Tab-separated table of C-alpha atoms and ligand atoms in Angstrom:
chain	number	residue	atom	x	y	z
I	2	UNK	CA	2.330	-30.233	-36.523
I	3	UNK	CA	3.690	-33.169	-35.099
I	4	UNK	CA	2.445	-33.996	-31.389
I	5	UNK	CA	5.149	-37.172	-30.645
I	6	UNK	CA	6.903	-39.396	-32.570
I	7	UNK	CA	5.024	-42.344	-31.565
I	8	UNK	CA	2.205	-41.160	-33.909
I	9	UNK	CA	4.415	-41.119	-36.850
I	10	UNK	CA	5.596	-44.361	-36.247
I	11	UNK	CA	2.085	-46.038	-36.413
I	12	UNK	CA	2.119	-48.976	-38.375
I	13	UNK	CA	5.721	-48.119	-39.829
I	14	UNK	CA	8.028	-51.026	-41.352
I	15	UNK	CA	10.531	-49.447	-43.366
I	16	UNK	CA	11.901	-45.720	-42.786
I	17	UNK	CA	14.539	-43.611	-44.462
I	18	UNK	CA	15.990	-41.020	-42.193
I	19	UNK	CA	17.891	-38.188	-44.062
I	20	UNK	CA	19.704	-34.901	-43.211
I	21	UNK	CA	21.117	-32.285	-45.223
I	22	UNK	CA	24.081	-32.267	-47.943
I	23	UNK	CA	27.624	-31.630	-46.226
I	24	UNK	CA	26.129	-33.150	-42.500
I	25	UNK	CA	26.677	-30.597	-39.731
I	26	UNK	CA	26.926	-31.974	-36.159
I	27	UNK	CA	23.027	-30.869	-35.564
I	28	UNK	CA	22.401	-32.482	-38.915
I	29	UNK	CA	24.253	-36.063	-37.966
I	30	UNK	CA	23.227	-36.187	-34.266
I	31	UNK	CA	19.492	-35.637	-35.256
I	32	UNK	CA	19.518	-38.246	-37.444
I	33	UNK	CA	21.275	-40.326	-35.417
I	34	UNK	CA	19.651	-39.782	-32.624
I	35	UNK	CA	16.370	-41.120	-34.559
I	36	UNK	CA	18.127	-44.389	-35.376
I	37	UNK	CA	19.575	-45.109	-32.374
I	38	UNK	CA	16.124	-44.449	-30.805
I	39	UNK	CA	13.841	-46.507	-33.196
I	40	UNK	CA	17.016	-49.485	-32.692
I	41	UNK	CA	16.308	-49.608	-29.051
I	42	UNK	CA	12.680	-48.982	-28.935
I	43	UNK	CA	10.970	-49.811	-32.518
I	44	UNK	CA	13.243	-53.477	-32.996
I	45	UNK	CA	10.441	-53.877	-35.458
I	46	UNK	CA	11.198	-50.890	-37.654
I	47	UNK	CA	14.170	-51.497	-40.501
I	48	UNK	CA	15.394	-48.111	-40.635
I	49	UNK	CA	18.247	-46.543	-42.941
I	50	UNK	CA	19.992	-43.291	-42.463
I	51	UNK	CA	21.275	-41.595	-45.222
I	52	UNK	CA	24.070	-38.857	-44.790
I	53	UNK	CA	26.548	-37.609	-46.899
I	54	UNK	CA	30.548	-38.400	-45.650
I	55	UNK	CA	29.990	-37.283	-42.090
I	56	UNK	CA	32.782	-35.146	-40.767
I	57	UNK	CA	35.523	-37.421	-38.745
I	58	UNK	CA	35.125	-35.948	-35.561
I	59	UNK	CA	31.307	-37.015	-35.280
I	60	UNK	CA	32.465	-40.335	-36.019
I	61	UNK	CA	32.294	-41.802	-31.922
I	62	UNK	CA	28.459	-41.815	-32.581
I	63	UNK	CA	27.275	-45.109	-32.303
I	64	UNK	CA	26.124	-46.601	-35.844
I	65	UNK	CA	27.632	-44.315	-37.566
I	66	UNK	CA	29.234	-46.777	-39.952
I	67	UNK	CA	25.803	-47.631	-40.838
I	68	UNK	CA	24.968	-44.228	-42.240
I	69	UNK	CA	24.147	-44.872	-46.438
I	70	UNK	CA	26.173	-42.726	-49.025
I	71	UNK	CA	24.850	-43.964	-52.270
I	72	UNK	CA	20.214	-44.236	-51.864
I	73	UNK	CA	19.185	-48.085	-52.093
I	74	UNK	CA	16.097	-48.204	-54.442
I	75	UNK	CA	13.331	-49.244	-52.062
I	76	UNK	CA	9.787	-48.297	-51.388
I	77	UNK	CA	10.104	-46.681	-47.456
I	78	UNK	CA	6.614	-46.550	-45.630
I	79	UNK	CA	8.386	-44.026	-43.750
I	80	UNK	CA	10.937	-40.459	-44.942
I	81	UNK	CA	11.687	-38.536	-41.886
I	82	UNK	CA	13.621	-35.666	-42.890
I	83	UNK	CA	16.010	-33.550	-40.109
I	84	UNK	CA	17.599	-30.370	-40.106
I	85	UNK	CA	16.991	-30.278	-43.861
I	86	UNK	CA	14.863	-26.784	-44.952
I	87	UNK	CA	14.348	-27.618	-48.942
I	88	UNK	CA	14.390	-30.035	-51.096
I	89	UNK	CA	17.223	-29.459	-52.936
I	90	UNK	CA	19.431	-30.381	-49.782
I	91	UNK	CA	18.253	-33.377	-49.132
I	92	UNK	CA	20.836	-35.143	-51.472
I	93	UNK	CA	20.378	-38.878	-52.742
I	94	UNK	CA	17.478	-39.486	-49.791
I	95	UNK	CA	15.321	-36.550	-51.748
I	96	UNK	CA	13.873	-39.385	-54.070
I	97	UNK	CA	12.161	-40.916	-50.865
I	98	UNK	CA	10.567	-38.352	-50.603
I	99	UNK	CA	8.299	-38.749	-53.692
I	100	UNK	CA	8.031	-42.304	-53.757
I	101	UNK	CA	7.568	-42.836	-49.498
I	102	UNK	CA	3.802	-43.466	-48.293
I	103	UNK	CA	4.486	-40.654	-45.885
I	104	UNK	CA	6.471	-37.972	-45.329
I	105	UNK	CA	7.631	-35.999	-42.190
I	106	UNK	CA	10.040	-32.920	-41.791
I	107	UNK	CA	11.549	-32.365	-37.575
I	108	UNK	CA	13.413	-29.100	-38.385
I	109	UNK	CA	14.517	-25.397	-37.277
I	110	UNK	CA	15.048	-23.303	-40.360
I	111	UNK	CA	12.908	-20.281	-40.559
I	112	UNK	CA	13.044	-20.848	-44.391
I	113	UNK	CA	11.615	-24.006	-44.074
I	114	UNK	CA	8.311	-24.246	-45.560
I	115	UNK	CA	6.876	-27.545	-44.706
I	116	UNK	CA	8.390	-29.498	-47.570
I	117	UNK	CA	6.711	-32.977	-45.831
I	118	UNK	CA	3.304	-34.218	-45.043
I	119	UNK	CA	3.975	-33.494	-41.491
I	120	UNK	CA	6.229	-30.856	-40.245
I	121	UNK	CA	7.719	-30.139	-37.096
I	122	UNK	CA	9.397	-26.739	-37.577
I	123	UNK	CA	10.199	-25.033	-34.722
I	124	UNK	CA	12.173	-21.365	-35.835
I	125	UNK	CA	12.585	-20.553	-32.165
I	126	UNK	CA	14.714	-23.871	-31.071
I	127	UNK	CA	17.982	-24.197	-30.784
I	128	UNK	CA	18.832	-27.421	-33.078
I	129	UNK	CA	16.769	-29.776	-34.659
I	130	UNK	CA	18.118	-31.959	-31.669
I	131	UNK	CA	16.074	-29.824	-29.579
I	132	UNK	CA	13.027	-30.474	-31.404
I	133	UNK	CA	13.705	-34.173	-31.897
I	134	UNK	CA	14.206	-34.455	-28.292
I	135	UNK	CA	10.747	-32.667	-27.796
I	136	UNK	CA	9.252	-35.460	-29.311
I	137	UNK	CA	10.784	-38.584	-27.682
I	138	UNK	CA	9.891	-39.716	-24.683
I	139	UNK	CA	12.471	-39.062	-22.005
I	140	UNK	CA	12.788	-42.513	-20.543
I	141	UNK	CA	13.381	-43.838	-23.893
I	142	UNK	CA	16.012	-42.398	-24.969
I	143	UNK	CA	19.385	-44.599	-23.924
I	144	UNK	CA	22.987	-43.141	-23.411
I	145	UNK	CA	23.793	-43.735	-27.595
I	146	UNK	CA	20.970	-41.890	-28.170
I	147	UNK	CA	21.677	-38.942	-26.005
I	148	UNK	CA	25.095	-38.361	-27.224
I	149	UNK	CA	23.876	-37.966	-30.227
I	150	UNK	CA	20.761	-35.313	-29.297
I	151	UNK	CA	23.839	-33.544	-26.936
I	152	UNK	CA	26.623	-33.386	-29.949
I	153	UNK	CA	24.070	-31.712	-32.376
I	154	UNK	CA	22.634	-29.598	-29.094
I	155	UNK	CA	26.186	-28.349	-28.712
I	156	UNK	CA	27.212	-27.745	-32.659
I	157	UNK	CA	24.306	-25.606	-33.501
I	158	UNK	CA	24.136	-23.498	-29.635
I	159	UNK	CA	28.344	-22.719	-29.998
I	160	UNK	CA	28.357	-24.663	-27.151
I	161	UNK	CA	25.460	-22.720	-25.339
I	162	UNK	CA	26.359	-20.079	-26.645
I	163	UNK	CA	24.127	-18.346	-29.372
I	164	UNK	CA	21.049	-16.612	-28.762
I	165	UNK	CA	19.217	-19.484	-30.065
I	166	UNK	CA	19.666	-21.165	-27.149
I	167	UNK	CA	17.311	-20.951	-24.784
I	168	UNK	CA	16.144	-21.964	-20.890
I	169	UNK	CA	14.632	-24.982	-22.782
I	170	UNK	CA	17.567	-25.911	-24.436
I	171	UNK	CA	19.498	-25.776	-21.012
I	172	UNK	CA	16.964	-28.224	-19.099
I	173	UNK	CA	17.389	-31.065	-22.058
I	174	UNK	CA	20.787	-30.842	-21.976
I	175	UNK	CA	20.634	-31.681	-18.508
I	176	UNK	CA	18.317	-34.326	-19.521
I	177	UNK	CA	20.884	-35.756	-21.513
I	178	UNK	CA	23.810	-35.440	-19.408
I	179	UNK	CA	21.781	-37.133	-17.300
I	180	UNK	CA	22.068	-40.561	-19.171
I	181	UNK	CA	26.091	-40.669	-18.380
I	182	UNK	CA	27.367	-39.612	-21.634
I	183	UNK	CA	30.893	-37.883	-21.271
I	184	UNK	CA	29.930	-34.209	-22.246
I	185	UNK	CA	33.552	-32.766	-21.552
I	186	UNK	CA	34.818	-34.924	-24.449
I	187	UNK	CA	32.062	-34.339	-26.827
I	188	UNK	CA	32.504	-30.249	-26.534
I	189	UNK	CA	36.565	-30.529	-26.426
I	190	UNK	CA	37.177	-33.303	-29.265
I	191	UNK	CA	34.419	-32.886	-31.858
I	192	UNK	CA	33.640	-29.363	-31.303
I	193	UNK	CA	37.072	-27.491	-30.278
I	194	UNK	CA	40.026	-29.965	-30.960
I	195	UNK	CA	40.991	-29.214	-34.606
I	196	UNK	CA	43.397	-30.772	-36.787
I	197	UNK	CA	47.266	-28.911	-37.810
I	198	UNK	CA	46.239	-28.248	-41.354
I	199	UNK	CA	42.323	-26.692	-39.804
I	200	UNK	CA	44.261	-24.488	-37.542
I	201	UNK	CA	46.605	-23.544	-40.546
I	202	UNK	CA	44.429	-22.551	-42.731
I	203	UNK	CA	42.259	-20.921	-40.317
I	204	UNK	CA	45.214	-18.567	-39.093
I	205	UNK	CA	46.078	-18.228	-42.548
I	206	UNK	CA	42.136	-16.652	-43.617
I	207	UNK	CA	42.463	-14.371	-40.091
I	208	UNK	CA	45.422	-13.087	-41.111
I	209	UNK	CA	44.875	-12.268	-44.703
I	210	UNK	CA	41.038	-10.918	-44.016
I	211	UNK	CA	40.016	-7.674	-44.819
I	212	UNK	CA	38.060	-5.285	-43.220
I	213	UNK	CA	34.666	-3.657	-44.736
I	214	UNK	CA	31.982	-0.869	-44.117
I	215	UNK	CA	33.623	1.114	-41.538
I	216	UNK	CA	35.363	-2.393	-39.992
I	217	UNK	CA	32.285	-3.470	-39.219
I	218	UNK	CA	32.232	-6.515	-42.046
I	219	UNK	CA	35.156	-8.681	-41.462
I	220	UNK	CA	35.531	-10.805	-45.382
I	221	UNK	CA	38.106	-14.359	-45.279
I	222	UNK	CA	38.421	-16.455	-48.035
I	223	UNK	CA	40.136	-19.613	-49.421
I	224	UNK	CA	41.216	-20.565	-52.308
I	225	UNK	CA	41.130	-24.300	-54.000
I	226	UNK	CA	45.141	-23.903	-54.326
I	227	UNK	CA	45.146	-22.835	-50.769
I	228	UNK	CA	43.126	-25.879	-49.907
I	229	UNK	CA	45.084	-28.030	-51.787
I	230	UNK	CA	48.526	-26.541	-50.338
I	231	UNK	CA	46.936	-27.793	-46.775
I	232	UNK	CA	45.884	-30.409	-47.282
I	233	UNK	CA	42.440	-29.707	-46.425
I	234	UNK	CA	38.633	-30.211	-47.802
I	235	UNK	CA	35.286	-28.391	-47.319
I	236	UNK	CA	34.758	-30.218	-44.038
I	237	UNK	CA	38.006	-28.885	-42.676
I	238	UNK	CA	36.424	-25.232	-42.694
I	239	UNK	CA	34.223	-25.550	-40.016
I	240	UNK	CA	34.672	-22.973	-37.221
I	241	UNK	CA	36.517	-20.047	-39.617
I	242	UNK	CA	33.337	-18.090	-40.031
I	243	UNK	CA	33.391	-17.983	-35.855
I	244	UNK	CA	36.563	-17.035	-35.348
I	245	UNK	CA	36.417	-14.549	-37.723
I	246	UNK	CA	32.985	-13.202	-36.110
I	247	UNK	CA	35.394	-13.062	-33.149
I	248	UNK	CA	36.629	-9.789	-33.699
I	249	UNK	CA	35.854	-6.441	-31.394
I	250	UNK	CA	33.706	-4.398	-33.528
I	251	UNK	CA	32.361	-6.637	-36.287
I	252	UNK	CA	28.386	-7.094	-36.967
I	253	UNK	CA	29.252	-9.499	-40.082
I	254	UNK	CA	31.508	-12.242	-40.784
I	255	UNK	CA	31.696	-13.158	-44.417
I	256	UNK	CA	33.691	-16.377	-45.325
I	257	UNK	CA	34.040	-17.786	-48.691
I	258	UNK	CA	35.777	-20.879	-50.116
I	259	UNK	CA	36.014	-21.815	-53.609
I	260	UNK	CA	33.969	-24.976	-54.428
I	261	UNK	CA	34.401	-24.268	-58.251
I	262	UNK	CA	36.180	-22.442	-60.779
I	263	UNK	CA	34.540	-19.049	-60.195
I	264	UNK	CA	31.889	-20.800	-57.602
I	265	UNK	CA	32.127	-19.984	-54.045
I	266	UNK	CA	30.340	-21.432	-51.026
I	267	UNK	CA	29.405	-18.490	-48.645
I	268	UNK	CA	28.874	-18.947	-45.045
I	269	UNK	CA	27.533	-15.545	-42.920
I	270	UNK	CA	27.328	-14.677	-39.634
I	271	UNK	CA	25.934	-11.696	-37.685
I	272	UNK	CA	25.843	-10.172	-34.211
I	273	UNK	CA	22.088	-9.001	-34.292
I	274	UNK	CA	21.720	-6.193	-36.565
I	275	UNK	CA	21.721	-7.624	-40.080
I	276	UNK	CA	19.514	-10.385	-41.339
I	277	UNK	CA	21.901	-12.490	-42.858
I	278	UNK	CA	19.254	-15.276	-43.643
I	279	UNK	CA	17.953	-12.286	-45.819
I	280	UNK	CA	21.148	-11.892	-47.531
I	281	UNK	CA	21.376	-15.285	-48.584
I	282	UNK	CA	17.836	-15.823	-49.361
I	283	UNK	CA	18.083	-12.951	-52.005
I	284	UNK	CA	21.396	-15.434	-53.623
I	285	UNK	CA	19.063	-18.825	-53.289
I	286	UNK	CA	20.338	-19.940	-50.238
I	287	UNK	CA	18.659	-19.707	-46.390
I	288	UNK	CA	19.499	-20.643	-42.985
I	289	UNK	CA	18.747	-18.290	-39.849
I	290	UNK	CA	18.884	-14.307	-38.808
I	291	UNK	CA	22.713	-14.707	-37.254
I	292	UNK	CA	23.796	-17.325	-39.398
I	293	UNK	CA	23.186	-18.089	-43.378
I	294	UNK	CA	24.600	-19.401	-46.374
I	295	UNK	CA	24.700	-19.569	-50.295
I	296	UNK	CA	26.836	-20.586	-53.185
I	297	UNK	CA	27.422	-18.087	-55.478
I	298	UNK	CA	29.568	-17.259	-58.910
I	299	UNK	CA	32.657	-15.112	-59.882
I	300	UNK	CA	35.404	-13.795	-58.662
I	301	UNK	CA	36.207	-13.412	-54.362
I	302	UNK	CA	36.007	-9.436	-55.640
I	303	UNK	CA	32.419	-10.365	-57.022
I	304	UNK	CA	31.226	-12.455	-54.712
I	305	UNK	CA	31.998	-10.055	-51.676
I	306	UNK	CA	30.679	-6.559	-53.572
I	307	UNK	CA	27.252	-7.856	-54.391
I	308	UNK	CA	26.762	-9.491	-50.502
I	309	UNK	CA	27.957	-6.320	-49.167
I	310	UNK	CA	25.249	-4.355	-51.050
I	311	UNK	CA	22.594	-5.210	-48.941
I	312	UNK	CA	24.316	-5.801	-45.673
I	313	UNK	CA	25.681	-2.073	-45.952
I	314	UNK	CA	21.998	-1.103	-46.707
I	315	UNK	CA	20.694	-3.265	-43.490
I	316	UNK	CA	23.887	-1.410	-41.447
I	317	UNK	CA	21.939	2.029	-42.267
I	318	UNK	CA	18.315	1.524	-41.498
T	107	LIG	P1	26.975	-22.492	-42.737
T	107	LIG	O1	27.423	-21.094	-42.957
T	107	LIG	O2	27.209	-23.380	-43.905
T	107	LIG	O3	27.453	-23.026	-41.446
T	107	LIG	O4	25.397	-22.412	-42.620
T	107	LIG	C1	24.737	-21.572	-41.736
T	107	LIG	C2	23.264	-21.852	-41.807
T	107	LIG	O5	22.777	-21.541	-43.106
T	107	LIG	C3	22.886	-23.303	-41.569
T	107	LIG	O6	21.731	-23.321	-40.790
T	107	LIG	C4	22.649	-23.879	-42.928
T	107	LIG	O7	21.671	-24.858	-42.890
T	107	LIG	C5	22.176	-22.661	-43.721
T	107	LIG	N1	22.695	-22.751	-45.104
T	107	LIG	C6	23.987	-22.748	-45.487
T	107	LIG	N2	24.106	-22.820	-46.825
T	107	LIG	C7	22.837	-22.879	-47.325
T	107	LIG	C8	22.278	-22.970	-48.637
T	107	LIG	N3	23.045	-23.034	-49.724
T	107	LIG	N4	20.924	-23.021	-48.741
T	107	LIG	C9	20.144	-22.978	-47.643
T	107	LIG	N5	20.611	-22.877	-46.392
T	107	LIG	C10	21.931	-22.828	-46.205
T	108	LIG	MN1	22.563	-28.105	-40.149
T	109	LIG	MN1	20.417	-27.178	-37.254
């Protein structure tokens, strides 16, 4: 348990703050949000963030140029880890966490096992934003800052809109509009405002999806040659999984894209009565009850039969 961040901090120099391979906007604002908060408050702290290449659209976050792609061989007093739930995600930061004189963790993940010295796992919160902000102290935190806290707030709730958010959630987001940032163009531009190739290939997935287990699993995939016909990468997915969930009827979304030859990344999402964090557990990945993820191996055919084993199971108890 971690009681505030101030006690983490004690006698800290040197930190490395890291998030989680292919940065979400919960991933990049929590991590952000700690820099931008140790920059105005801890001057005496040299901190470094490192994040994979962070999506464009989170790109009006202050600092964000400063974010470290390639790990710089140094000795941190300090790792703080965010919105990261093993190891193995951590990407080139996940050496600091071995050689670092101490370790913390400030995440969500219900898989999350406590993979630092100190943890700060809170399953119940909306983002690891929400538990960052928990904490801070309010008067602290500057208008960078809360941009930040609000963008990864948004990302992870659907804009308020999950069950995962909660009363809680509500009253820091007023917190944080409360510093002046322009909220309106944080939802629109990085969280609704997608690109002509995104909404191509996105229209493309809805319309060649197929329906599963009574229509009540809705499967999209895409292809590398698809991809490639687009234009598009990885990071250009984002949001297909939620439009397909979209759909009168549905209690799972299933959407693959092909990182690979034969290797799909699988991103799931549920409307409350299968445990989709179960699902992808079971494949060696994680994430929540309503919304999970794995990579797994073969063919889209492959790939879709041997999730839809258990989620047809889960549909019947
Ligand atoms: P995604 O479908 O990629 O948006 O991810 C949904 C949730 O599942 C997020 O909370 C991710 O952190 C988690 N997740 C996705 N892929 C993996 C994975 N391979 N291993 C562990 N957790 C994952
Ligand atoms: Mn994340
Ligand atoms: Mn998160």
């Amino acid at each position: 348990m971690i009681n505030n961040i101030a006690s983490v901090l004690e006698g800290v120099t040197t930190a490395a703050i890291a998030g989680h391979v292919r940065p979400d906007g919960d991933c990049v604002g929590s991590c952000m949000g700690m820099y931008l908060y140790l920059k105005e408050n801890y001057p005496q702290i040299q901190a470094d963030v490192y994040l994979e290449e962070v999506p464009e659209v989170f790109h009006f976050i202050q600092d964000i140029d400063k974010a470290k792609q390639e790990w710089e061989d140094k000795a941190y007093d300090l790792f703080l880890g965010f919105d990261v739930s093993s190891i193995d995600r951590i990407g080139v930061a996940g050496r600091a966490l071995e050689t670092a004189k101490m370790t913390a963790c400030i995440d969500h993940h219900i898989t999350n096992k406590g993979l630092a010295q100190k943890n700060q796992i809170v399953p119940d919160a909306s983002s690891t934003c929400e538990v960052l902000y928990e904490l801070l102290e309010p008067e602290k935190i500057n208008k960078a800052c809360a941009e930040a806290l609000y963008t990864g707030i948004v990302h992870d709730t659907g804009v308020f809109q999950y069950s995962c958010t909660g009363t809680r959630t509500m009253e820091i987001a007023g917190q944080l509009m409360a510093k002046g940032i322009d909220f309106t163009s944080i939802i629109k531009d990085s969280f609704y405002t997608k690109s002509y190739a995104q909404n191509q290939i996105m229209g493309r997935t809805i319309m060649e999806s197929i329906m599963l287990l009574n229509q009540r699993c809705i499967v999209g995939y895409v292809r590398q040659k698809d991809m490639d016909f687009y234009g598009v990468t990885p990071k250009d997915m984002d949001g297909i999984v939620n439009q397909l969930q979209n759909t009168r009827g549905v209690e799972v979304a299933i959407f693959l894209y092909e990182i690979g030859v034969q290797e799909y990344k699988v991103s799931m999402r549920s409307n409350g009565k299968v445990d989709v964090a179960r699902v992808a557990s079971y494949f060696g990945g994680g994430g929540h009850v309503k919304a999970a993820g794995c990579t797994m191996q073969g063919s889209v055919f492959d790939v879709v039969n041997s999730l839809t084993l258990d989620i047809e199971r889960q549909l019947q108890e």
